[in-house]
mmCIF file of C-alpha atoms and ligand atoms in Angstrom:
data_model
loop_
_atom_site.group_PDB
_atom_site.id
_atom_site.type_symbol
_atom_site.label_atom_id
_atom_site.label_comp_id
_atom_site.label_asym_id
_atom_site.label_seq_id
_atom_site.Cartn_x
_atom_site.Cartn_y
_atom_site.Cartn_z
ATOM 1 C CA UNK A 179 96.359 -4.637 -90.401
ATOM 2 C CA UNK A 180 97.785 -5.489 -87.003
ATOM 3 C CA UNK A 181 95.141 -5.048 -84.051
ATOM 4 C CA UNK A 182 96.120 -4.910 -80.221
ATOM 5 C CA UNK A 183 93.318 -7.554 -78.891
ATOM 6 C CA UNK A 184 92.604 -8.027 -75.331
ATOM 7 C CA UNK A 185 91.764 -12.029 -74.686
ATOM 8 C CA UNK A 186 90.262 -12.059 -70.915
ATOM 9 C CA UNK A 187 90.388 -15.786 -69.856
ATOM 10 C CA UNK A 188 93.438 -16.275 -72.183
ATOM 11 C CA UNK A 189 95.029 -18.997 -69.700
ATOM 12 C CA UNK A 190 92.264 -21.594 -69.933
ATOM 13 C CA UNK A 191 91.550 -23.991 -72.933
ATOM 14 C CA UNK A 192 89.890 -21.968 -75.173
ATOM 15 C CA UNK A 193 91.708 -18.820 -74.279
ATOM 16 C CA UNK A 194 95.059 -20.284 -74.914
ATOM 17 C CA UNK A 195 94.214 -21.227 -78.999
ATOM 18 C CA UNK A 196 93.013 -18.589 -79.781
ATOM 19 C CA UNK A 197 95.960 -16.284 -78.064
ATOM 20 C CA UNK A 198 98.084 -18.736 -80.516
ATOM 21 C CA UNK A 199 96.056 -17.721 -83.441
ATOM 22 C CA UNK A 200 96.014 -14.449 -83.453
ATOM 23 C CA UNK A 201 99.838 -13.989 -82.904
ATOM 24 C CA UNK A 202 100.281 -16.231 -85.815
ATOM 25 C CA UNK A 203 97.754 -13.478 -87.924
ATOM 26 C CA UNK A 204 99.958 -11.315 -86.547
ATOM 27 C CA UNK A 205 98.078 -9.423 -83.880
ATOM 28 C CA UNK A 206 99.402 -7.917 -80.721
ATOM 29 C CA UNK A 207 97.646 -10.217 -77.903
ATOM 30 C CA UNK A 208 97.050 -8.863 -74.630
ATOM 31 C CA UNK A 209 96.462 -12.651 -72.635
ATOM 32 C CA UNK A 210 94.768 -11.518 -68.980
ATOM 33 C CA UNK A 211 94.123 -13.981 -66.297
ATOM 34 C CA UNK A 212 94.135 -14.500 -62.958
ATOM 35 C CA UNK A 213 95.708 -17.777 -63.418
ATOM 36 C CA UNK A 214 99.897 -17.750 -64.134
ATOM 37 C CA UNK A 215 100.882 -19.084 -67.521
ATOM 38 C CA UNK A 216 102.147 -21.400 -66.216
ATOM 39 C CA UNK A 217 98.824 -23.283 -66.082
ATOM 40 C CA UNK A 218 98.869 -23.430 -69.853
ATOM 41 C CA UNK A 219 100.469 -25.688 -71.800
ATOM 42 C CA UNK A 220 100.245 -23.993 -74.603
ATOM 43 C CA UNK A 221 101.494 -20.284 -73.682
ATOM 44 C CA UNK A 222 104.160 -21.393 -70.856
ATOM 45 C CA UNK A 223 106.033 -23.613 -73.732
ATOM 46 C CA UNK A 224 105.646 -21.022 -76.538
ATOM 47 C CA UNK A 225 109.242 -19.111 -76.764
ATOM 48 C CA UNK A 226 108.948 -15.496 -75.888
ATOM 49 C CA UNK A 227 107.330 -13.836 -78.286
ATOM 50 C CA UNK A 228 107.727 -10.568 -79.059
ATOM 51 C CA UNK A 229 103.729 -9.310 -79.601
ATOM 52 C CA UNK A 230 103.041 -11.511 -76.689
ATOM 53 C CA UNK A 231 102.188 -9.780 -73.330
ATOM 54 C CA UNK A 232 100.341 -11.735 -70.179
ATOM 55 C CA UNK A 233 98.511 -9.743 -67.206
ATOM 56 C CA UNK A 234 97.550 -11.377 -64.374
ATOM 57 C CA UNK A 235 93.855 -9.828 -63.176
ATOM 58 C CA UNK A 236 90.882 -10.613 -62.328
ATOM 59 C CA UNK A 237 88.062 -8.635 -63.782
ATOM 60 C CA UNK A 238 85.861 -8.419 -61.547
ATOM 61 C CA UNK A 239 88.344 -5.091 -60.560
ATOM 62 C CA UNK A 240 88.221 -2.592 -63.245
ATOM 63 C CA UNK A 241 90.649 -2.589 -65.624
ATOM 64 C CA UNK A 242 92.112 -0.070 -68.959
ATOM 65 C CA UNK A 243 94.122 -1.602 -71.923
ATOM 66 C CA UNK A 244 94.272 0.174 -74.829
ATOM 67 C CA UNK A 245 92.722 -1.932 -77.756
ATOM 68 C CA UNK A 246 90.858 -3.038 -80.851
ATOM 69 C CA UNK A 247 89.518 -6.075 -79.822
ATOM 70 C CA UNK A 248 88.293 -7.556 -76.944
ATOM 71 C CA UNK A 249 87.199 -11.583 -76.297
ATOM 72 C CA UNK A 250 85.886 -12.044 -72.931
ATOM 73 C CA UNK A 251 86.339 -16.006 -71.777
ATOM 74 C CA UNK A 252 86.841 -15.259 -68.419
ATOM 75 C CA UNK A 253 85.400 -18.032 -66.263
ATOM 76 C CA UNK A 254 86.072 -20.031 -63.013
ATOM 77 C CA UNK A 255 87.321 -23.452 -64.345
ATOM 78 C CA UNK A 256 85.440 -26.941 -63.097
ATOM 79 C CA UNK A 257 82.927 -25.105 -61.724
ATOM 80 C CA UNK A 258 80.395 -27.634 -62.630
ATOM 81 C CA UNK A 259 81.731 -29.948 -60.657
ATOM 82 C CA UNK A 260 83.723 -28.023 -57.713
ATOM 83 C CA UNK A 261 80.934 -26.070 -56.012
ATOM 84 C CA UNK A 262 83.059 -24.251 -54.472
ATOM 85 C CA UNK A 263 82.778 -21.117 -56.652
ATOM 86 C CA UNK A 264 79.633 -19.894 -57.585
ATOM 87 C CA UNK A 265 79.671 -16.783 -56.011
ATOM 88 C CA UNK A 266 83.316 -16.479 -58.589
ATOM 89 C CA UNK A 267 81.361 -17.316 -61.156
ATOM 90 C CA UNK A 268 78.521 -14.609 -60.678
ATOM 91 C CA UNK A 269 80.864 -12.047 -60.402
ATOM 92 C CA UNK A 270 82.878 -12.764 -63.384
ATOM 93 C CA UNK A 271 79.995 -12.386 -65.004
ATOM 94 C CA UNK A 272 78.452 -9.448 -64.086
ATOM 95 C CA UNK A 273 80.731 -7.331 -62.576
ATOM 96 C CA UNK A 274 83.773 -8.739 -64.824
ATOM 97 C CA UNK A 275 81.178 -8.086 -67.858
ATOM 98 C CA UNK A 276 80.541 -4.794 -66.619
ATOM 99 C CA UNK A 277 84.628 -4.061 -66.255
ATOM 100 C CA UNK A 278 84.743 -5.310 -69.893
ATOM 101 C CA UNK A 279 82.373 -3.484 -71.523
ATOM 102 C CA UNK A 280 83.430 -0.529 -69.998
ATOM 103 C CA UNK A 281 86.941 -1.185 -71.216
ATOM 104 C CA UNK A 282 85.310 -1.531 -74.788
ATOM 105 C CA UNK A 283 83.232 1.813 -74.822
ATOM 106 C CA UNK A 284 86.386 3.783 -73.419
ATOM 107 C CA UNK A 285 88.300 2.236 -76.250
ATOM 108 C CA UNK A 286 85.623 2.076 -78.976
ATOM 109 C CA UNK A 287 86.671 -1.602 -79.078
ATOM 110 C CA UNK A 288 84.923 -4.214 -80.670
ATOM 111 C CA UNK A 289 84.214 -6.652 -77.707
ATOM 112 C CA UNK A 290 82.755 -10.885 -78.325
ATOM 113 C CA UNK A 291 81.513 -12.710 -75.136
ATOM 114 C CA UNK A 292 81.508 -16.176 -74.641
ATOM 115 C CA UNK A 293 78.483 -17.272 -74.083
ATOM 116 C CA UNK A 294 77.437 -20.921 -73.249
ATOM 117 C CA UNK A 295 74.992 -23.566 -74.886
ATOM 118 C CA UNK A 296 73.944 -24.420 -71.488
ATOM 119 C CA UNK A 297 71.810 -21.313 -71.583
ATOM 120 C CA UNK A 298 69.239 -23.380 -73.090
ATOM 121 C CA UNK A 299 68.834 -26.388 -70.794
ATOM 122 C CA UNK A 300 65.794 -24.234 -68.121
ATOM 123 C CA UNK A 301 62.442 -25.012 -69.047
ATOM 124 C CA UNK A 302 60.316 -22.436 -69.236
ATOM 125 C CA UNK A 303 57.032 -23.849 -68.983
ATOM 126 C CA UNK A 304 57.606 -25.741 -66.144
ATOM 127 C CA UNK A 305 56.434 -23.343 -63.178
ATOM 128 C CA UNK A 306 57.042 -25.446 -60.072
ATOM 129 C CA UNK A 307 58.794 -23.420 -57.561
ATOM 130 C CA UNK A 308 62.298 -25.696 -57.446
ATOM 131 C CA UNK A 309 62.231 -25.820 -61.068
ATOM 132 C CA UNK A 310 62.284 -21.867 -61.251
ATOM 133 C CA UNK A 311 65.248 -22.040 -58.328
ATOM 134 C CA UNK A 312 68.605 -21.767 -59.974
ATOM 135 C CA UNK A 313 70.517 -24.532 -58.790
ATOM 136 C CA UNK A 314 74.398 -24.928 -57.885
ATOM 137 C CA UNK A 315 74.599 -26.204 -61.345
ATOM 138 C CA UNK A 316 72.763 -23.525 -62.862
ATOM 139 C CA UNK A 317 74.670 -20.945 -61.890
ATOM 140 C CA UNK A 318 76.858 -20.694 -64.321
ATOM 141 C CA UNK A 319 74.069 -20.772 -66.950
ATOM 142 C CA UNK A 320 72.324 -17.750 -65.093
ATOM 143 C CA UNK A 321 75.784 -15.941 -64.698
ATOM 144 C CA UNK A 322 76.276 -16.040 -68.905
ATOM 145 C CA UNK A 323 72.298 -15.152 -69.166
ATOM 146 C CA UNK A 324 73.100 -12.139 -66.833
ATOM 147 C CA UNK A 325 76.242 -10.928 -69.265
ATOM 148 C CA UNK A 326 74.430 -11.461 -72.083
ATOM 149 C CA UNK A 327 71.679 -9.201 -71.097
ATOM 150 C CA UNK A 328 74.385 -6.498 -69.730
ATOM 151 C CA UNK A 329 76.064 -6.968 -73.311
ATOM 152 C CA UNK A 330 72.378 -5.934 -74.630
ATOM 153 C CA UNK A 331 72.098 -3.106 -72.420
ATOM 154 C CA UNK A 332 75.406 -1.564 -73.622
ATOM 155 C CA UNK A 333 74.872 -1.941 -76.732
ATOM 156 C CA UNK A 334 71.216 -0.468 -76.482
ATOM 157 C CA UNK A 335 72.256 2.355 -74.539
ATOM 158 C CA UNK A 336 76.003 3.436 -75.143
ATOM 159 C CA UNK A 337 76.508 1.732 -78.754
ATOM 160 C CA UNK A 338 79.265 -0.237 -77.566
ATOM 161 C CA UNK A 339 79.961 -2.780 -80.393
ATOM 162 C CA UNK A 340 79.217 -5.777 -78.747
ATOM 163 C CA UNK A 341 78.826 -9.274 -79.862
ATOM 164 C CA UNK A 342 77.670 -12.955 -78.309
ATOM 165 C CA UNK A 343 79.077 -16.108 -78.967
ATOM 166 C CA UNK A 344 77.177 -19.273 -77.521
ATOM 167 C CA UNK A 345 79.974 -22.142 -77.167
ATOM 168 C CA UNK A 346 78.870 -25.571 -77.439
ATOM 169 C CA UNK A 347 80.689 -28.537 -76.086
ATOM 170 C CA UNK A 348 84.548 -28.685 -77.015
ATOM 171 C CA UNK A 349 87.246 -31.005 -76.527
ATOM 172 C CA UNK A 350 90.504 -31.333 -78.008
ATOM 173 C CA UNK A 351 94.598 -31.419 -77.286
ATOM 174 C CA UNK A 352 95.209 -29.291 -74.357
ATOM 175 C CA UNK A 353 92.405 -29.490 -72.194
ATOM 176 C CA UNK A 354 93.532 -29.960 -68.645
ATOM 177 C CA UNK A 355 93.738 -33.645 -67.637
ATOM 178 C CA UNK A 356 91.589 -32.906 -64.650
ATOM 179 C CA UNK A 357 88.672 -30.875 -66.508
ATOM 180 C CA UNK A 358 86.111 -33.131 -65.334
ATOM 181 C CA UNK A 359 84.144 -32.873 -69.185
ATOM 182 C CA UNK A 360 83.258 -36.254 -70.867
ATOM 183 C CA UNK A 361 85.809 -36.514 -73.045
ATOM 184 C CA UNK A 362 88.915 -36.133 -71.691
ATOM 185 C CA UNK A 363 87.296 -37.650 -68.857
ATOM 186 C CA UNK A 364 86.986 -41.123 -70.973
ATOM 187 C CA UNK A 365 90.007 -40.783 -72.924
ATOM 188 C CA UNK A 366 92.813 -40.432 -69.754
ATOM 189 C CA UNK A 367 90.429 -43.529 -68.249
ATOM 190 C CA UNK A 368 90.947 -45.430 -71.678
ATOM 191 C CA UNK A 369 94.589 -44.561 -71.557
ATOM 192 C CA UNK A 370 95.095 -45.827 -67.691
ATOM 193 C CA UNK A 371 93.204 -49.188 -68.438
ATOM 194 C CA UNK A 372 90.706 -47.345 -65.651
ATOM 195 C CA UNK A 373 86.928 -47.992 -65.529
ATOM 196 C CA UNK A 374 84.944 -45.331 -67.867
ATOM 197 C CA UNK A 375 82.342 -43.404 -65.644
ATOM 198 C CA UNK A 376 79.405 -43.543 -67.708
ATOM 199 C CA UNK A 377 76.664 -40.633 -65.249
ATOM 200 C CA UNK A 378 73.137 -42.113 -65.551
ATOM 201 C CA UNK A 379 72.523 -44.730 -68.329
ATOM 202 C CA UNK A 380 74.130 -42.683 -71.082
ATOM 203 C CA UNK A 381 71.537 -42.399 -73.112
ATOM 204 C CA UNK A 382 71.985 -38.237 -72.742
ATOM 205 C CA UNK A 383 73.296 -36.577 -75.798
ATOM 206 C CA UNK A 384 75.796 -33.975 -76.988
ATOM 207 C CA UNK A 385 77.205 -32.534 -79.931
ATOM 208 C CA UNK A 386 80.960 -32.110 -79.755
ATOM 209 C CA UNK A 387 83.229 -29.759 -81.491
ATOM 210 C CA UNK A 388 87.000 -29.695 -81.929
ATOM 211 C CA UNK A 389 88.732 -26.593 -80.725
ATOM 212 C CA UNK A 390 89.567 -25.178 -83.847
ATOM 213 C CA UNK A 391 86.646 -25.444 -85.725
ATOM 214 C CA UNK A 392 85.520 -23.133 -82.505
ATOM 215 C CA UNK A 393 88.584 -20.802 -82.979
ATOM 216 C CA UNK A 394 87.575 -19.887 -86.671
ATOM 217 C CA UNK A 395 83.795 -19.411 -85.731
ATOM 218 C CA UNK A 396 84.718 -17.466 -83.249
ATOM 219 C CA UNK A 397 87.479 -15.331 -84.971
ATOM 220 C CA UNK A 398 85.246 -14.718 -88.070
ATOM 221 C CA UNK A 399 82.290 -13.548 -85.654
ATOM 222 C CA UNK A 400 84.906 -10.492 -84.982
ATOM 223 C CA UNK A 401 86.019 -10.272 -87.960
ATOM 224 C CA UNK A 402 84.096 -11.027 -90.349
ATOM 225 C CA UNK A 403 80.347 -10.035 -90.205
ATOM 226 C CA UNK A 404 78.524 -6.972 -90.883
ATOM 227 C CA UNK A 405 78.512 -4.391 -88.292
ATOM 228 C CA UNK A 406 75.323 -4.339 -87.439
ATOM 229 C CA UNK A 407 75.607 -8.121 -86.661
ATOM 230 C CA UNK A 408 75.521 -8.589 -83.014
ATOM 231 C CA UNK A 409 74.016 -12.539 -82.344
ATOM 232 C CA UNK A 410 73.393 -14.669 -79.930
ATOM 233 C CA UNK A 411 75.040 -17.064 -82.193
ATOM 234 C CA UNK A 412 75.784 -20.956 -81.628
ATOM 235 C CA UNK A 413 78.959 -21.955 -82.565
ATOM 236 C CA UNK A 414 78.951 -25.977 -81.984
ATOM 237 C CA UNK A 415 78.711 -29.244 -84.565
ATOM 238 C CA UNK A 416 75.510 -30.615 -84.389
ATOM 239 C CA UNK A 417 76.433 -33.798 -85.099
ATOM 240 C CA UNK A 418 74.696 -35.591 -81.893
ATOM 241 C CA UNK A 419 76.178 -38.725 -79.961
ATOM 242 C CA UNK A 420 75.088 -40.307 -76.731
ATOM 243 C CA UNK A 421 77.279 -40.719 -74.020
ATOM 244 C CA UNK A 422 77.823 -44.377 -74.222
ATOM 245 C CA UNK A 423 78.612 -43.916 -78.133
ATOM 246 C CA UNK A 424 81.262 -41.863 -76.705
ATOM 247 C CA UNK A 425 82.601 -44.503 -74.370
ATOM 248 C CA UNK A 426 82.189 -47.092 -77.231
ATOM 249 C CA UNK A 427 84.095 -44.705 -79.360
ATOM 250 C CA UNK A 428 87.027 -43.842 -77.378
ATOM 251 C CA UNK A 429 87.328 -47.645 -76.244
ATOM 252 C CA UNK A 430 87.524 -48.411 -79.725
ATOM 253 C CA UNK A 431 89.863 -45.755 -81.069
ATOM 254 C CA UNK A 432 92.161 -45.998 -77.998
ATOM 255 C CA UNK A 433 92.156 -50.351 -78.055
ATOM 256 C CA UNK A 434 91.619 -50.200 -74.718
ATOM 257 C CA UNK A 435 90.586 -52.879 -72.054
ATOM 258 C CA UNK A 436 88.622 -50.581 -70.103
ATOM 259 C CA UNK A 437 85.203 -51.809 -68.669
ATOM 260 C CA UNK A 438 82.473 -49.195 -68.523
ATOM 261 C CA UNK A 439 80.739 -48.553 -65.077
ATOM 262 C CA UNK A 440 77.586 -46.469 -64.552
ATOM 263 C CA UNK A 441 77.710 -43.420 -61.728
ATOM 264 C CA UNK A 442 74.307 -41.436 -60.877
ATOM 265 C CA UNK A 443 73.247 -39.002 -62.959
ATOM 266 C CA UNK A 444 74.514 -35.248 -61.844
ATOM 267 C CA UNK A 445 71.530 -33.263 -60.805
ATOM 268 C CA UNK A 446 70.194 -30.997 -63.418
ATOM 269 C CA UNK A 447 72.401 -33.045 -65.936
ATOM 270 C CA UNK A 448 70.699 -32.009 -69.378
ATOM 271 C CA UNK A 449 69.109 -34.969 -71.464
ATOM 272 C CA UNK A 450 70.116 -33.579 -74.718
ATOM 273 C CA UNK A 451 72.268 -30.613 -76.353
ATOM 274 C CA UNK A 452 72.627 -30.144 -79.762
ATOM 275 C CA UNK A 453 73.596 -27.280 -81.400
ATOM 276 C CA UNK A 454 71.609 -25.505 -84.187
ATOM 277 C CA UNK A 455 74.232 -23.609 -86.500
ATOM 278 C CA UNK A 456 71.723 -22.384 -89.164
ATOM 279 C CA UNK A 457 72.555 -18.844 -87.680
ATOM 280 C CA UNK A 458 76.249 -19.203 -87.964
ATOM 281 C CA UNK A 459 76.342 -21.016 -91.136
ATOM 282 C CA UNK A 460 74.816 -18.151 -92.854
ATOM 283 C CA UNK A 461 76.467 -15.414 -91.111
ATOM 284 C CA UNK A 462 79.654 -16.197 -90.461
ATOM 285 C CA UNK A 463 81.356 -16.254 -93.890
ATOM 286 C CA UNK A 464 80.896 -19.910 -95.264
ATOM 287 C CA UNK A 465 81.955 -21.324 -91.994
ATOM 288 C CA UNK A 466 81.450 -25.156 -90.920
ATOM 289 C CA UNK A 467 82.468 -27.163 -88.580
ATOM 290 C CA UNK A 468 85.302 -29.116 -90.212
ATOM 291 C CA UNK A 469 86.783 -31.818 -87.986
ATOM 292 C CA UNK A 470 84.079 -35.152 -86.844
ATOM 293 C CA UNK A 471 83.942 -36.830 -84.133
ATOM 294 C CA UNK A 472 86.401 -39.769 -85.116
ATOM 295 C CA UNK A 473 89.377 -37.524 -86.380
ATOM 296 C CA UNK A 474 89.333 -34.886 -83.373
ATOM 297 C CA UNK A 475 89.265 -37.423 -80.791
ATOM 298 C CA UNK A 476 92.144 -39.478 -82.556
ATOM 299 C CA UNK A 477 93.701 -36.024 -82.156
ATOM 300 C CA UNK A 478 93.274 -35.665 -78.791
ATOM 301 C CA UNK A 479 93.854 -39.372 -77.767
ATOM 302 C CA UNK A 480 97.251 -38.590 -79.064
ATOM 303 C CA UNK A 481 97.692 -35.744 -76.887
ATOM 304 C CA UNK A 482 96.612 -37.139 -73.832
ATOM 305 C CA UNK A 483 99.072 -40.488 -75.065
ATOM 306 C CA UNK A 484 101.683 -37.749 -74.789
ATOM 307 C CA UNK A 485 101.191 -36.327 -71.800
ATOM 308 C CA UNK A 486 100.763 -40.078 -69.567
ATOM 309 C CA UNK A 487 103.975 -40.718 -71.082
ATOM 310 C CA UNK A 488 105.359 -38.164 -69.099
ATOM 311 C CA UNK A 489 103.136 -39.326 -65.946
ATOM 312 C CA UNK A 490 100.632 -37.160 -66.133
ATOM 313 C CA UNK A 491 102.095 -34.193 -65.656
ATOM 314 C CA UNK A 492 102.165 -31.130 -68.274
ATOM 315 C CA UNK A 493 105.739 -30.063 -68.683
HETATM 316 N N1 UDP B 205 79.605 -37.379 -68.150
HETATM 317 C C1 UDP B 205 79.792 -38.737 -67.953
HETATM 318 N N2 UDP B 205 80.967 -39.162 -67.405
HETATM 319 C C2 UDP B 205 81.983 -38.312 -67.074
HETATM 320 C C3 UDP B 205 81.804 -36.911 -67.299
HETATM 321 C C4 UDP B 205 80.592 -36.492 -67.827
HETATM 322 O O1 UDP B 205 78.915 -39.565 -68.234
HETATM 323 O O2 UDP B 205 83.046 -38.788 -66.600
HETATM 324 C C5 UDP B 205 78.344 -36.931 -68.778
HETATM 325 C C6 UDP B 205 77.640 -35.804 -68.050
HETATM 326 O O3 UDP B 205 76.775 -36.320 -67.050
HETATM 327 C C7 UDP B 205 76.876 -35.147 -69.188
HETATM 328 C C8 UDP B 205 77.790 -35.343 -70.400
HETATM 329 O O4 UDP B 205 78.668 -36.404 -70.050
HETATM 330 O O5 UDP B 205 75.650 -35.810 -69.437
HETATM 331 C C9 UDP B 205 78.590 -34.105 -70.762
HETATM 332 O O6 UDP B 205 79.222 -33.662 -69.591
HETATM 333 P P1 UDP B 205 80.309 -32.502 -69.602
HETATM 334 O O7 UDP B 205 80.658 -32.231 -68.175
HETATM 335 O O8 UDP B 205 81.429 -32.842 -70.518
HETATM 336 O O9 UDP B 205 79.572 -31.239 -70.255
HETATM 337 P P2 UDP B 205 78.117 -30.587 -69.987
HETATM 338 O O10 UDP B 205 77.364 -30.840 -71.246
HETATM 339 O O11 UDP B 205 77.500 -31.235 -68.803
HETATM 340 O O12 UDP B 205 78.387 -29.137 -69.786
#
């Protein structure tokens, strides 16, 4: 059955596969933004489509759309490492949460936020006062622990039928070449011959997951669990690397000559992340992450091969 769905956020990475997807189930996709499409690769080279429609908006201002479905991935983009938007970021999450669930309970919409792994990096029994203090880097951890509890509050006290989502590390094609994450970070410096910036000693860990093995967790979470079924769920691989088994990889993998250099350590830069997907394994209809390490970043290295051909620049 065709579904109108509402994808807030649908310009950035993450946003822009899974607009893709559900046009190609066959949905009518409602992409809103505050960013033109042009910033996507994906959407501004698709050819008009006819279920297709973009609004540009930020949700922090309310906002009405008639719909089924809502995914909220709204979020400032680099904030981590431009601090020049954390008071953006707060307010996309609460007030643009608020906006969103208020769209949902008008509509009787099913609405999924996007939570993020990095939830989990404060430690709670450490009670020295700086520890407590939410750092620039924090913010946006404190921002998605706000919307979460508003998307427990709605659903508590107006029914709305709300879901959570907690995104782990992705990479793959079509993340912007200036993201600032790890791994497109060391692939474009394999590519250019240019020194890999290894932050710290790069012995901290993550687990990486390719974009679409995130798409179908994320698409089953609406779709296909029972309705009482509300999360927090991770949706990550848990397969765990360090950072220089990263830079080793993507050396390897890309052949290049690149020399690896070590930067400081970010502040607040987390010594370990790794996802635990017992929750979404059962729950979310025999789903697994599908695609390792090796074969997504081959993927992506391809990409990015693609798009330095062209100097750098997206067409
Ligand atoms: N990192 C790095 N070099 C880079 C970019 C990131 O060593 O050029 C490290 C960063 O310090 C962190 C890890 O890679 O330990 C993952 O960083 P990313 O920004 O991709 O995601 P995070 O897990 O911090 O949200």
């Amino acid at each position: 059955m065709q579904k109108r769905i509402v994808v807030l956020g649908g310009v950035g990475f993450i946003g822009t596969h899974l607009c893709l997807r559900l046009l190609d189930e066959g949905h009518e996709v409602f992409c809103v933004d505050t960013r033109d499409i042009a910033n996507s690769p994906l959407l501004r080279d698709m050819p008009p489509h006819p279920e297709f429609r973009y609004v540009r908006h930020n949700i922090v201002h309310q906002f009405g759309i008639r719909c089924d479905e809502i995914y909220n991935l709204a979020s400032p983009s680099r904030v981590r490492y431009n601090k020049a938007l954390p008071v953006e970021t707060l307010k996309v999450n609460t007030l643009g949460s608020i906006n969103a669930l208020d769209t949902a309970r008008a509509e009787h919409a099913r609405i999924l936020f996007a939570s993020a792994g990095n939830i989990y990096a404060a430690n709670c029994r450490d009670t020295a006062e700086e520890s407590g203090f939410c750092t620039t880097r924090r913010i946006l951890a404190e921002g998605k622990r706000a919307a979460e509890a508003m998307h427990r509050a709605y659903q508590s006290e107006f029914g709305v039928d709300a879901r959570i989502a907690r995104i782990f590390n992705t990479y793959g094609p079509k993340m912007d070449i200036n993201d600032g994450r790890v791994v497109s970070n060391f692939i474009v410096q394999a590519l250019r011959g240019d020194n890999i910036t290894i932050y710290g000693d790069g012995g901290q860990s993550r687990s990486f997951q390719y974009i679409d093995d995130l798409i179908e967790g994320m698409v089953r979470m609406m779709d296909d669990t029972p309705d009482d079924f509300t999360g927090p769920v991770n949706i990550g691989n848990p397969n765990e690397f360090t950072i220089a088994e990263l830079a080793r990889e993507v050396i390897s993998l890309t052949g290049s000559k690149s020399k690896i250099v070590h930067l400081p350590l970010p502040a607040d830069d987390p010594q370990q992340r790794q996802s635990d997907i017992s929750l979404a394994r059962n729950m979310l209809g025999g789903w697994e992450p599908k695609i390792q390490l090796r074969d997504g970043l081959l993927k992506t290295i391809a990409y990015f091969e693609e798009v330095l051909s062209r100097g750098g620049i997206r067409r």
